[in-house]
PDB file of C-alpha atoms in Angstrom:
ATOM      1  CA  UNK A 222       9.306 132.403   6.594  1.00  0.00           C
ATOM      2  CA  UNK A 223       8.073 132.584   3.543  1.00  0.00           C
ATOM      3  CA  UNK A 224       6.174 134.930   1.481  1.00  0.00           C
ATOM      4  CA  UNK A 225       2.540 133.374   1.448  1.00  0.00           C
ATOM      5  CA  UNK A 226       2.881 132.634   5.264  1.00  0.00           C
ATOM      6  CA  UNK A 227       4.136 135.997   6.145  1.00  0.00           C
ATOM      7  CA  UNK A 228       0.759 137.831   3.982  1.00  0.00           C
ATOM      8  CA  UNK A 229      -1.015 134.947   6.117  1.00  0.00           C
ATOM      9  CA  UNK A 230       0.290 136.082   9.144  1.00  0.00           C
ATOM     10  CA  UNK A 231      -0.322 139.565   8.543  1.00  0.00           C
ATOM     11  CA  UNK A 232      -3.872 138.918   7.396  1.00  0.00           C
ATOM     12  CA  UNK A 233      -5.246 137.529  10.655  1.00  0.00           C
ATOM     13  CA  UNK A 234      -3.225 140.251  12.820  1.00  0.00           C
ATOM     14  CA  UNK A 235      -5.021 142.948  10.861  1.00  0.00           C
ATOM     15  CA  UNK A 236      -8.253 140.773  11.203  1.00  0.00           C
ATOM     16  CA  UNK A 237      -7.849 140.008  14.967  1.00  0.00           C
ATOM     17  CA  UNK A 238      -6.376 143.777  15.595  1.00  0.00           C
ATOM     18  CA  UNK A 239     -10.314 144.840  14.359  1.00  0.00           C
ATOM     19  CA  UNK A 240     -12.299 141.911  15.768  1.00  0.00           C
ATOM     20  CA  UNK A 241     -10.724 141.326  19.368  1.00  0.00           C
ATOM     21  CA  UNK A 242     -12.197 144.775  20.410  1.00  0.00           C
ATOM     22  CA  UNK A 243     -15.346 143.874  19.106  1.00  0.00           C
ATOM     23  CA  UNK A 244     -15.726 140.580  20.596  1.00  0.00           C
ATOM     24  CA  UNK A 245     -14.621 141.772  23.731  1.00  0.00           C
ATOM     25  CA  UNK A 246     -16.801 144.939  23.835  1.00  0.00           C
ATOM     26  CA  UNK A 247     -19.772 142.512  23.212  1.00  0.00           C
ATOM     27  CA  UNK A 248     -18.598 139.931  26.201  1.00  0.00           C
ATOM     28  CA  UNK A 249     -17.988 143.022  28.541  1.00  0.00           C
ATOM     29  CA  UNK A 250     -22.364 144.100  27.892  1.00  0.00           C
ATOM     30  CA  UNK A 251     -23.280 140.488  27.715  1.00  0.00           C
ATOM     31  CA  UNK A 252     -21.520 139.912  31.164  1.00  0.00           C
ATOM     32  CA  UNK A 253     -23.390 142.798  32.587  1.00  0.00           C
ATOM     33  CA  UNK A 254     -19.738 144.422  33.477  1.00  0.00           C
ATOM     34  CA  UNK A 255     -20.723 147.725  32.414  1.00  0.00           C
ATOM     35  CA  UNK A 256     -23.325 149.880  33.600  1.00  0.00           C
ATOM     36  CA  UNK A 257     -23.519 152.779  31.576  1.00  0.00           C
ATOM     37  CA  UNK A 258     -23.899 156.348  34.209  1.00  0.00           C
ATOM     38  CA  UNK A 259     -27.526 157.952  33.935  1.00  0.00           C
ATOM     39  CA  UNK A 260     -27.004 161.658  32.470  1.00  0.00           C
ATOM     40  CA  UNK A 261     -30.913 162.770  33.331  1.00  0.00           C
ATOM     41  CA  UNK A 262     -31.160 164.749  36.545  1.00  0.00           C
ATOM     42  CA  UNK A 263     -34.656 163.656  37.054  1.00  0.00           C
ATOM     43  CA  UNK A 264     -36.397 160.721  37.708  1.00  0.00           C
ATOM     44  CA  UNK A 265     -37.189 158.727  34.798  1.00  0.00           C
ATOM     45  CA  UNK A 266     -40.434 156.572  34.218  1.00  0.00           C
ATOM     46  CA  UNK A 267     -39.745 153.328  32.643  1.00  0.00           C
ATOM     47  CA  UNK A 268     -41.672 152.604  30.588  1.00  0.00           C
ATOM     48  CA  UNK A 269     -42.982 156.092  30.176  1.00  0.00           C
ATOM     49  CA  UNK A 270     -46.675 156.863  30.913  1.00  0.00           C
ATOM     50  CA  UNK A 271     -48.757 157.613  27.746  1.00  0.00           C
ATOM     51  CA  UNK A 272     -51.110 160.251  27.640  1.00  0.00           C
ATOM     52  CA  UNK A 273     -53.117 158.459  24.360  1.00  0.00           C
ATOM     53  CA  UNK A 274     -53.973 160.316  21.353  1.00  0.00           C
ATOM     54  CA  UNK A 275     -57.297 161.633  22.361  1.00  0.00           C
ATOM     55  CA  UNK A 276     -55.929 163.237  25.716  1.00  0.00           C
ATOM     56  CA  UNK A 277     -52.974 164.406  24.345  1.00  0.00           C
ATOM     57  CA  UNK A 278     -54.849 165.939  20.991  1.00  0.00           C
ATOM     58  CA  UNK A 279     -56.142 168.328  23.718  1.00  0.00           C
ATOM     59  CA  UNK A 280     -53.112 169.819  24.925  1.00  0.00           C
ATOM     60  CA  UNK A 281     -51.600 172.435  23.403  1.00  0.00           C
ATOM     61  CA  UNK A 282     -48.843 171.458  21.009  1.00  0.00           C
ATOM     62  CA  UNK A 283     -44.907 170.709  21.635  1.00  0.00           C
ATOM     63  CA  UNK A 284     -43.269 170.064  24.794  1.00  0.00           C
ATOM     64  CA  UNK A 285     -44.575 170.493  28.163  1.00  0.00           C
ATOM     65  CA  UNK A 286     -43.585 171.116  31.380  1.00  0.00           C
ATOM     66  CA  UNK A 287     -46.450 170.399  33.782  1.00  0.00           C
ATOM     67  CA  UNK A 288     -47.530 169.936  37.692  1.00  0.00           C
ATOM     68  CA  UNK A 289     -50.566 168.396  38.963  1.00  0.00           C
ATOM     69  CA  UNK A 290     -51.975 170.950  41.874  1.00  0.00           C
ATOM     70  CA  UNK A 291     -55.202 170.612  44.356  1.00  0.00           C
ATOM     71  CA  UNK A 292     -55.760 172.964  47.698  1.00  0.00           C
ATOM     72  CA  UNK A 293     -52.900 170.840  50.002  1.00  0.00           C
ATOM     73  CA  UNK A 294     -50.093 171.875  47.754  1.00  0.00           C
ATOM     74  CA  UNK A 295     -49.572 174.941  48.987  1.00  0.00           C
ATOM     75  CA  UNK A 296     -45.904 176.689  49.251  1.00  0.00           C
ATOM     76  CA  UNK A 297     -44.515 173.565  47.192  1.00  0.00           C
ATOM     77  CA  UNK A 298     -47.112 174.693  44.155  1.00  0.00           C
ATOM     78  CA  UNK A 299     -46.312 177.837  44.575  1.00  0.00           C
ATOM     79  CA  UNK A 300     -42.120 177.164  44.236  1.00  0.00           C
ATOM     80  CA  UNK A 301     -42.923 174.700  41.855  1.00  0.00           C
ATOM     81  CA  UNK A 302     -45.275 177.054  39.513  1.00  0.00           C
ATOM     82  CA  UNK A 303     -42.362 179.838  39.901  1.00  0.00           C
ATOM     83  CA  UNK A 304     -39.846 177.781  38.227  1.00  0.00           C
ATOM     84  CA  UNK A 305     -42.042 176.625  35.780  1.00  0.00           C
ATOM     85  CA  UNK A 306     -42.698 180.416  34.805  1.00  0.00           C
ATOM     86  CA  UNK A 307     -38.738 180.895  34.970  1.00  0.00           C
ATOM     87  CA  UNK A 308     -38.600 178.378  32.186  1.00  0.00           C
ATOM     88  CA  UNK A 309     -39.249 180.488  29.694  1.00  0.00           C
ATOM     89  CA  UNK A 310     -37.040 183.483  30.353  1.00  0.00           C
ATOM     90  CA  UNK A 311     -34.355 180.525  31.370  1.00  0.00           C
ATOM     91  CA  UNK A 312     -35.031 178.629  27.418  1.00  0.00           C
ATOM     92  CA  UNK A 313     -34.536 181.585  25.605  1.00  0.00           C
ATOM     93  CA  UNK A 314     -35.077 181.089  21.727  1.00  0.00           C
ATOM     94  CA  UNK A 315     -36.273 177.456  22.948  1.00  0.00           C
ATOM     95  CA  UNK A 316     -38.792 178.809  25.266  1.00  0.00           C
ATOM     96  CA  UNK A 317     -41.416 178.746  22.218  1.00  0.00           C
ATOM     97  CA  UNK A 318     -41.260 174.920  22.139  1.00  0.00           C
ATOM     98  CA  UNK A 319     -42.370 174.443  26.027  1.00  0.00           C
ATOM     99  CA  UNK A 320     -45.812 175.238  27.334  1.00  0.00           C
ATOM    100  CA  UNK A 321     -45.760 175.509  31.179  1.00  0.00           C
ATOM    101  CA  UNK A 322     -49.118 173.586  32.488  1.00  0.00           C
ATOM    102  CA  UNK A 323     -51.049 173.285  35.960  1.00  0.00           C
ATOM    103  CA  UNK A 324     -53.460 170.195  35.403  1.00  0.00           C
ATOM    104  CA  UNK A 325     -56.130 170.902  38.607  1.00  0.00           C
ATOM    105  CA  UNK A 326     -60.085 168.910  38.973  1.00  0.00           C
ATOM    106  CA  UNK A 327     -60.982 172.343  40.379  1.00  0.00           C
ATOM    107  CA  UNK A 328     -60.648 176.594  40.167  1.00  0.00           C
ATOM    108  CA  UNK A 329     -56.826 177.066  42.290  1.00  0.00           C
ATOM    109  CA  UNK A 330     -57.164 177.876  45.442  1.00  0.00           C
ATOM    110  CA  UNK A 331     -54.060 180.031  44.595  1.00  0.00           C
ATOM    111  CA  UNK A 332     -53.192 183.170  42.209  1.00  0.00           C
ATOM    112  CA  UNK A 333     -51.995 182.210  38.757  1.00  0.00           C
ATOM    113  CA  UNK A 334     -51.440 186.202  38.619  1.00  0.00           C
ATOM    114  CA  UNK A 335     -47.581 186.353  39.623  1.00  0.00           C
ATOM    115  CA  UNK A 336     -46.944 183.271  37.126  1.00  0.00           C
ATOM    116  CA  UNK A 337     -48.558 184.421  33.851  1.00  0.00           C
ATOM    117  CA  UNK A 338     -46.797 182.088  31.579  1.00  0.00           C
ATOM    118  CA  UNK A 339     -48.063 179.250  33.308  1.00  0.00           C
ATOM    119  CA  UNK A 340     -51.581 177.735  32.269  1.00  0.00           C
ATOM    120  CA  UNK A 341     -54.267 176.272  33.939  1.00  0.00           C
ATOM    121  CA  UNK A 342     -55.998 172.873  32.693  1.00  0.00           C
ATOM    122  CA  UNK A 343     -58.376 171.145  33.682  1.00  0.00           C
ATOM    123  CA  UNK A 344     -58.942 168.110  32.628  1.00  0.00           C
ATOM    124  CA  UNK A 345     -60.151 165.311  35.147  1.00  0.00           C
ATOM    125  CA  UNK A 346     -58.928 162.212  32.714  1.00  0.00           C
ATOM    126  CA  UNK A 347     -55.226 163.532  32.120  1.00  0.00           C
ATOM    127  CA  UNK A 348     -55.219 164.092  36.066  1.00  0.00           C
ATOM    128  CA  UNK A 349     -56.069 160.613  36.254  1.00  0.00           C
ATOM    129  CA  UNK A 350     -53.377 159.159  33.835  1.00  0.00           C
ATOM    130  CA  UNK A 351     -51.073 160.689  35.870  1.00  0.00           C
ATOM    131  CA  UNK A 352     -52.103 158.687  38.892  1.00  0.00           C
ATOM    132  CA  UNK A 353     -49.085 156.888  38.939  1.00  0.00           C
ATOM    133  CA  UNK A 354     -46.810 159.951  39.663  1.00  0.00           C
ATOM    134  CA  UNK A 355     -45.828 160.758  43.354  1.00  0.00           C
ATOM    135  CA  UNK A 356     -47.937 163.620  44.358  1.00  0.00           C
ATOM    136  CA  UNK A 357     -46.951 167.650  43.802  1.00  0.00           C
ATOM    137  CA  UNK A 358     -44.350 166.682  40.923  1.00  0.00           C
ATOM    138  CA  UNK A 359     -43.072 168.569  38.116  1.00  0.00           C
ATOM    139  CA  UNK A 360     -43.107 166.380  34.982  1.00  0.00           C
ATOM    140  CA  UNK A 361     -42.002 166.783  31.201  1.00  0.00           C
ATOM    141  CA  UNK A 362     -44.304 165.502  28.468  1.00  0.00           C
ATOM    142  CA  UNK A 363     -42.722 165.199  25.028  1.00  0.00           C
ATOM    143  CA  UNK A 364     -45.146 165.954  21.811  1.00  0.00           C
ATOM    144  CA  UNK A 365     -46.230 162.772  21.224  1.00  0.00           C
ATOM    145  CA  UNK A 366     -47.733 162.255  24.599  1.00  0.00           C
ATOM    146  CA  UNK A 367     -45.477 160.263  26.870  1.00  0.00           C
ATOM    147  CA  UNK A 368     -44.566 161.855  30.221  1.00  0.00           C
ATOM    148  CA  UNK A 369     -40.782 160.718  31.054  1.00  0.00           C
ATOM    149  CA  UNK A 370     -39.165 162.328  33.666  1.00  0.00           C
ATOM    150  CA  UNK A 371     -40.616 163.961  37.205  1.00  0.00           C
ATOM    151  CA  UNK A 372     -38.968 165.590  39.719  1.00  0.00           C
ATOM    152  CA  UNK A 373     -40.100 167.293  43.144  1.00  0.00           C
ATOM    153  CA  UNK A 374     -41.454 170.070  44.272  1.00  0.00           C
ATOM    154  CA  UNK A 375     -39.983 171.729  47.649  1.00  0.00           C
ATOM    155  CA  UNK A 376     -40.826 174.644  49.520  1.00  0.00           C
ATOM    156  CA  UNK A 377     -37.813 175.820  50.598  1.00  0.00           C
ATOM    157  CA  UNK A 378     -36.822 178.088  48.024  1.00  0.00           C
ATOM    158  CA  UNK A 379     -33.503 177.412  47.573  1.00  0.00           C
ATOM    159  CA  UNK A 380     -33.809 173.985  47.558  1.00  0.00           C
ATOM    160  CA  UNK A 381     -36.926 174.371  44.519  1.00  0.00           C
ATOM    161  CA  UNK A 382     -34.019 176.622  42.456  1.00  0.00           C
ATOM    162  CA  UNK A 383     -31.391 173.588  42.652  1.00  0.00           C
ATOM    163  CA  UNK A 384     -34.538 171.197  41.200  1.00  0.00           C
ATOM    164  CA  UNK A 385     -35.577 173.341  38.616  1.00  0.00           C
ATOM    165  CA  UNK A 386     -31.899 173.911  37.640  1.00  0.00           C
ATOM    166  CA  UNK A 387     -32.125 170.065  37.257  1.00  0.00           C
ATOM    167  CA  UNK A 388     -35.242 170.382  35.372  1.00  0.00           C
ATOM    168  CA  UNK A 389     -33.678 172.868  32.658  1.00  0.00           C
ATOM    169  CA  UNK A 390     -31.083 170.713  31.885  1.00  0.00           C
ATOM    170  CA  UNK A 391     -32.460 167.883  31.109  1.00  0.00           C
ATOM    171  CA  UNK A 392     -34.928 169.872  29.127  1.00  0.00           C
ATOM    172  CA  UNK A 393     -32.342 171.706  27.241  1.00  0.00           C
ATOM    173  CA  UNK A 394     -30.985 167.943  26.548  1.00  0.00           C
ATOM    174  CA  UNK A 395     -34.544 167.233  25.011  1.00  0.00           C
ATOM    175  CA  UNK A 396     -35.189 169.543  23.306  1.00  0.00           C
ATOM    176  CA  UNK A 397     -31.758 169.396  21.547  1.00  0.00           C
ATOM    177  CA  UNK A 398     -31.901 165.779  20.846  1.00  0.00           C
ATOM    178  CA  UNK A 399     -35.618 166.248  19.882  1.00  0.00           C
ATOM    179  CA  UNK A 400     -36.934 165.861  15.736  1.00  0.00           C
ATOM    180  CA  UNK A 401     -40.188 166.520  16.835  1.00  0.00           C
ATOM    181  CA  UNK A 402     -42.252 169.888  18.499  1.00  0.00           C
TER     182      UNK A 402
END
């Protein structure tokens, strides 16, 4: 073999040592062969539901972890306003980037006393926005509005710790992927 065909032949094997993987990488998405494995914990909304600029220009600012509550909530409200109030000691030096929230229509029918990190908001149009969700959730809302993720609320204790362990993580995941709030 001579020279010129050898530097041919080593040519393309460089080329095709780069460009097989490639190709074959872009065959394997286009066939649908690979379904990549979901690392949230919670459920996500897709597309996510947006809050709008006017409603979300009255929440407080940065991240929030929220639950819509009325009077038949009960022992589920109660678990689920527990953990969110354990968020904060749980974040740490993050917990200044999460406001917990309880969005109600009217005064609780329950004592925000034994929570005290948690706020209540009322605000009938947000409430409303947030139609979609299944009832008695726990839902993150990122700065700009958009609520992505919900999970439930239980009232069995130890079943509400094992959600809102689910709930940190994906909010630790946020927050550390997050440029913004």
């Amino acid at each position: 073999m001579t020279s010129v065909k050898k530097s041919r032949a080593t040519l393309i094997g460089v080329v095709l040592a780069f460009a097989l993987p490639v190709i074959g990488a872009k065959f394997v998405l286009d066939q649908s062969w690979y379904q990549g494995a979901a690392t949230n914990k919670g459920t996500m909304l897709v597309p996510p539901i947006k809050l709008g600029e006017q409603v979300n220009a009255r929440l407080p600012e940065g991240w929030h972890v929220a639950l819509i509550a009325d009077d038949n909530c009960g022992a589920q409200c109660e678990q689920g306003l527990y953990a969110m109030n354990q968020l904060d000691v749980a974040l740490g030096k993050e917990s200044d980037r999460v406001k917990p929230l309880v969005f109600s229509r009217a005064a609780l029918a329950f004592d925000l006393g034994q929570t005290p990190m948690v706020q209540p908001f009322n605000d009938n149009e947000i409430i409303d926005s947030l139609s979609a969700l299944p009832p008695y959730r726990l839902f993150i809302i990122d700065p700009l509005g958009n609520v992505m993720l919900h999970y439930p609320t239980f009232a069995d204790e130890e079943q509400m710790r094992a959600e809102a362990k689910n709930l940190l993580s994906d909010l630790r995941t946020l927050l550390k992927l997050s440029r913004v709030g």
